[in-house]
Amino acid sequence: GQSLEQPSEVTAVEGAIVQINCTYQTSGFYGLSWYQQHDGGAPTFLSYNALDGLEETGRFSSFLSRSDSYGYLLLQELQMKDSASYFCAVPSGGYQKVTFGTGTKLQVIP
Amino acid sequence: DAGVTQSPTHLIKTRGQQVTLRCSPISGHKSVSWYQQVLGQGPQFIFQYYEKEERGRGNFPDRFSARQFPNYSSELNVNALLLGDSALYLCASISGGQSNYGYTFGSGTRLTVV
């Protein structure tokens, strides 16, 4: 089976940097994805790491360590609109099943 | 280009009833996946269809069924509804058979069972 663990809630100040961690246990690993979901909205794909290291996309970066079964999402220059739930997820490769983590609710405060 | 479209957006049903949810993937995408998201949790995989064939099924009872049509749109059916089926049902499409580069989700159907 597959399981992914994330902190349930994180609070950070506008303009600051926040890191959301994800640890996973999977049978077969192809990479780690991150999704953002605002309340009442659909999940939106943010990033995908297939290899170890840091991937940067604007204010968002995602890191993966396959040897540690660990990844994180780094959000810089936080804005109020970044308040949302963030999910790490692992795809199953041949099929399109994606297993999502428990989700981290980020609250950005002034 | 239109994104993934789902209908209806909201639905209220009574226990024991049946419901059909609809999804149209992004034009050119041949694969559709269905997910159930209960409030406060991550989406849970229900089904995946690729080229009109079922390619994967999650840990859901046989009350849940789906199909994909020649135009790649899809329907999710749930019979004998239970209160616990109340959730946001998400449809996602991707261009090929691999999910590595991320789903595009529709806005979902909010199902309430009373």
Short mmCIF file of C-alpha atoms in Angstrom, two decimals:
data_model
loop_
_atom_site.label_atom_id
_atom_site.label_comp_id
_atom_site.label_asym_id
_atom_site.label_seq_id
_atom_site.Cartn_x
_atom_site.Cartn_y
_atom_site.Cartn_z
CA GLY A 1 0.00 0.00 0.00
CA GLN A 2 0.85 3.65 -0.03
CA SER A 3 0.62 6.28 2.69
CA LEU A 4 1.71 9.89 2.88
CA GLU A 5 1.93 11.95 6.03
CA GLN A 6 1.80 15.74 6.28
CA PRO A 7 1.28 18.21 9.11
CA SER A 8 -2.41 19.01 9.40
CA GLU A 9 -2.06 22.78 9.79
CA VAL A 10 0.58 25.46 9.34
CA THR A 11 0.30 29.18 10.02
CA ALA A 12 2.72 31.71 8.55
CA VAL A 13 2.99 35.46 8.17
CA GLU A 14 2.48 37.27 4.89
CA GLY A 15 5.82 37.82 3.16
CA ALA A 16 7.53 35.00 5.04
CA ILE A 17 8.70 31.56 3.89
CA VAL A 18 6.98 28.32 4.85
CA GLN A 19 7.93 24.69 4.32
CA ILE A 20 5.36 21.88 4.17
CA ASN A 21 6.81 18.43 4.72
CA CYS A 22 5.68 15.09 3.38
CA THR A 23 6.92 11.62 4.26
CA TYR A 24 5.76 8.65 2.28
CA GLN A 25 5.71 4.87 2.28
CA THR A 26 5.04 3.34 -1.11
CA SER A 27 5.31 0.05 -2.92
CA GLY A 28 7.04 1.29 -6.03
CA PHE A 29 7.93 4.96 -6.35
CA TYR A 30 7.80 7.11 -9.48
CA GLY A 31 7.87 10.60 -8.05
CA LEU A 32 6.18 13.08 -5.75
CA SER A 33 3.59 15.65 -6.80
CA TRP A 34 2.13 18.65 -5.01
CA TYR A 35 -1.37 20.10 -5.37
CA GLN A 36 -3.00 23.24 -4.03
CA GLN A 37 -6.69 23.38 -3.16
CA HIS A 38 -8.58 26.46 -2.07
CA ASP A 39 -11.73 25.98 0.01
CA GLY A 40 -14.55 24.89 -2.25
CA GLY A 41 -12.25 24.56 -5.24
CA ALA A 42 -10.57 21.81 -7.19
CA PRO A 43 -7.01 20.64 -6.58
CA THR A 44 -4.51 22.40 -8.85
CA PHE A 45 -1.26 20.72 -9.86
CA LEU A 46 1.81 22.61 -8.63
CA SER A 47 4.89 20.46 -9.20
CA TYR A 48 6.34 17.02 -9.75
CA ASN A 49 9.71 15.65 -8.62
CA ALA A 50 10.92 12.43 -10.17
CA LEU A 51 14.55 12.85 -9.12
CA ASP A 52 16.26 13.99 -5.93
CA GLY A 53 16.79 17.68 -5.54
CA LEU A 54 15.02 20.99 -5.72
CA GLU A 55 12.64 22.11 -8.46
CA GLU A 56 11.78 25.80 -8.56
CA THR A 57 8.71 27.36 -10.15
CA GLY A 58 8.39 31.02 -9.29
CA ARG A 59 7.67 31.49 -5.59
CA PHE A 60 7.14 27.74 -5.12
CA SER A 61 9.87 25.11 -4.88
CA SER A 62 9.60 21.39 -4.26
CA PHE A 63 12.28 19.07 -2.93
CA LEU A 64 12.63 15.31 -2.97
CA SER A 65 14.94 12.88 -1.20
CA ARG A 66 14.19 9.35 -2.38
CA SER A 67 16.60 7.79 0.09
CA ASP A 68 14.74 9.43 2.97
CA SER A 69 11.24 8.94 1.48
CA TYR A 70 10.73 12.63 2.12
CA GLY A 71 9.82 15.74 0.27
CA TYR A 72 8.73 19.27 0.95
CA LEU A 73 7.03 22.21 -0.67
CA LEU A 74 8.59 25.61 -0.05
CA LEU A 75 6.51 28.74 -0.50
CA GLN A 76 8.36 32.05 -0.51
CA GLU A 77 7.11 35.62 -0.25
CA LEU A 78 3.83 34.35 1.11
CA GLN A 79 0.67 36.09 -0.03
CA MET A 80 -2.79 35.98 1.49
CA LYS A 81 -4.01 34.10 -1.59
CA ASP A 82 -1.65 31.23 -0.70
CA SER A 83 -4.02 30.30 2.14
CA ALA A 84 -5.21 26.89 1.00
CA SER A 85 -4.74 23.18 1.56
CA TYR A 86 -1.66 21.57 0.09
CA PHE A 87 -1.45 17.89 -0.75
CA CYS A 88 1.53 15.77 -1.61
CA ALA A 89 0.71 12.84 -3.88
CA VAL A 90 2.36 9.84 -5.49
CA PRO A 91 1.35 8.52 -8.91
CA SER A 92 1.37 4.82 -9.57
CA GLY A 93 3.15 4.97 -12.88
CA GLY A 94 1.48 2.64 -15.33
CA TYR A 95 -1.99 3.49 -14.19
CA GLN A 96 -3.25 6.91 -13.35
CA LYS A 97 -4.06 6.18 -9.75
CA VAL A 98 -2.68 8.91 -7.56
CA THR A 99 -2.56 8.52 -3.81
CA PHE A 100 -2.92 11.81 -1.97
CA GLY A 101 -1.56 12.73 1.42
CA THR A 102 -3.62 13.85 4.35
CA GLY A 103 -3.27 17.51 3.39
CA THR A 104 -1.83 20.57 5.13
CA LYS A 105 -4.05 23.57 5.69
CA LEU A 106 -1.93 26.71 5.36
CA GLN A 107 -3.18 29.91 6.90
CA VAL A 108 -1.37 33.09 5.94
CA ILE A 109 -1.87 35.90 8.42
CA PRO A 110 -1.12 39.62 8.00
CA ASP B 1 -9.88 25.56 -24.59
CA ALA B 2 -12.42 24.40 -22.04
CA GLY B 3 -11.03 22.65 -19.02
CA VAL B 4 -12.48 19.60 -17.36
CA THR B 5 -16.21 20.11 -16.99
CA GLN B 6 -18.41 18.33 -14.48
CA SER B 7 -22.13 18.33 -13.96
CA PRO B 8 -24.08 18.93 -11.90
CA THR B 9 -22.16 21.19 -9.53
CA HIS B 10 -24.34 20.39 -6.55
CA LEU B 11 -26.74 17.57 -5.84
CA ILE B 12 -28.91 16.51 -2.91
CA LYS B 13 -30.15 12.92 -2.78
CA THR B 14 -31.94 10.74 -0.27
CA ARG B 15 -30.48 7.57 1.19
CA GLY B 16 -31.11 4.59 -1.05
CA GLN B 17 -31.35 6.64 -4.24
CA GLN B 18 -29.07 6.42 -7.23
CA VAL B 19 -26.99 9.21 -8.72
CA THR B 20 -25.14 9.80 -11.99
CA LEU B 21 -22.31 12.30 -12.24
CA ARG B 22 -20.88 13.45 -15.55
CA CYS B 23 -17.47 14.58 -16.71
CA SER B 24 -15.99 15.86 -19.95
CA PRO B 25 -12.18 15.81 -20.14
CA ILE B 26 -10.02 18.40 -21.80
CA SER B 27 -10.24 18.16 -25.57
CA GLY B 28 -7.72 15.63 -26.81
CA HIS B 29 -7.34 13.91 -23.44
CA LYS B 30 -8.22 10.24 -23.58
CA SER B 31 -8.13 9.40 -19.90
CA VAL B 32 -10.49 10.21 -17.06
CA SER B 33 -10.12 9.45 -13.39
CA TRP B 34 -12.67 9.82 -10.62
CA TYR B 35 -11.91 10.74 -7.03
CA GLN B 36 -13.99 11.12 -3.89
CA GLN B 37 -13.00 13.81 -1.42
CA VAL B 38 -14.63 13.79 1.97
CA LEU B 39 -14.45 17.06 3.87
CA GLY B 40 -11.07 17.52 5.53
CA GLN B 41 -9.37 14.66 3.69
CA GLY B 42 -7.38 14.16 0.53
CA PRO B 43 -9.00 12.85 -2.65
CA GLN B 44 -9.43 9.07 -2.78
CA PHE B 45 -9.08 7.20 -6.08
CA ILE B 46 -12.26 5.54 -7.35
CA PHE B 47 -11.74 4.71 -11.04
CA GLN B 48 -9.49 5.37 -13.97
CA TYR B 49 -10.49 4.94 -17.60
CA TYR B 50 -8.17 5.14 -20.57
CA GLU B 51 -9.34 4.71 -24.14
CA LYS B 52 -12.74 3.62 -22.85
CA GLU B 53 -11.34 0.76 -20.78
CA GLU B 54 -11.20 0.55 -17.01
CA ARG B 55 -7.53 0.65 -16.04
CA GLY B 56 -7.80 0.92 -12.30
CA ARG B 57 -10.26 0.71 -9.45
CA GLY B 58 -9.89 1.92 -5.90
CA ASN B 59 -11.18 0.40 -2.71
CA PHE B 60 -14.83 1.26 -3.21
CA PRO B 61 -17.87 -1.06 -3.06
CA ASP B 62 -19.64 -2.38 -6.13
CA ARG B 63 -22.31 0.30 -5.65
CA PHE B 64 -19.84 2.53 -7.49
CA SER B 65 -19.55 2.06 -11.24
CA ALA B 66 -18.38 4.13 -14.17
CA ARG B 67 -18.01 4.12 -17.90
CA GLN B 68 -16.31 6.12 -20.61
CA PHE B 69 -17.91 6.99 -23.91
CA PRO B 70 -16.40 7.14 -27.43
CA ASN B 71 -16.00 10.91 -27.06
CA TYR B 72 -13.98 10.24 -23.85
CA SER B 73 -16.58 11.76 -21.56
CA SER B 74 -17.42 9.71 -18.52
CA GLU B 75 -20.16 8.95 -16.03
CA LEU B 76 -19.86 7.86 -12.43
CA ASN B 77 -22.84 6.02 -10.99
CA VAL B 78 -23.50 5.37 -7.34
CA ASN B 79 -26.38 3.12 -6.29
CA ALA B 80 -28.09 2.69 -2.93
CA LEU B 81 -26.67 5.92 -1.58
CA LEU B 82 -25.48 6.06 2.00
CA LEU B 83 -24.96 9.11 4.19
CA GLY B 84 -21.24 8.40 4.00
CA ASP B 85 -21.27 8.95 0.25
CA SER B 86 -21.66 12.67 0.87
CA ALA B 87 -18.52 14.18 -0.60
CA LEU B 88 -16.98 16.20 -3.39
CA TYR B 89 -16.58 14.01 -6.47
CA LEU B 90 -13.73 15.08 -8.68
CA CYS B 91 -12.99 14.16 -12.24
CA ALA B 92 -9.54 14.59 -13.72
CA SER B 93 -8.13 14.19 -17.19
CA ILE B 94 -4.65 13.69 -18.56
CA SER B 95 -3.49 13.42 -22.12
CA GLY B 96 -1.83 10.02 -21.99
CA GLY B 97 -1.65 6.95 -19.84
CA GLN B 98 0.87 8.30 -17.37
CA SER B 99 0.01 10.51 -14.43
CA ASN B 100 3.47 11.81 -13.77
CA TYR B 101 2.88 15.33 -14.99
CA GLY B 102 -0.18 16.11 -13.02
CA TYR B 103 -3.89 15.91 -13.32
CA THR B 104 -6.20 18.69 -14.35
CA PHE B 105 -9.22 18.44 -12.13
CA GLY B 106 -12.72 19.65 -12.77
CA SER B 107 -14.48 21.79 -10.18
CA GLY B 108 -16.29 18.75 -8.86
CA THR B 109 -19.80 17.74 -7.96
CA ARG B 110 -20.79 18.30 -4.35
CA LEU B 111 -23.07 15.41 -3.40
CA THR B 112 -25.10 15.59 -0.21
CA VAL B 113 -27.01 12.50 0.92
CA VAL B 114 -29.76 13.13 3.45
#
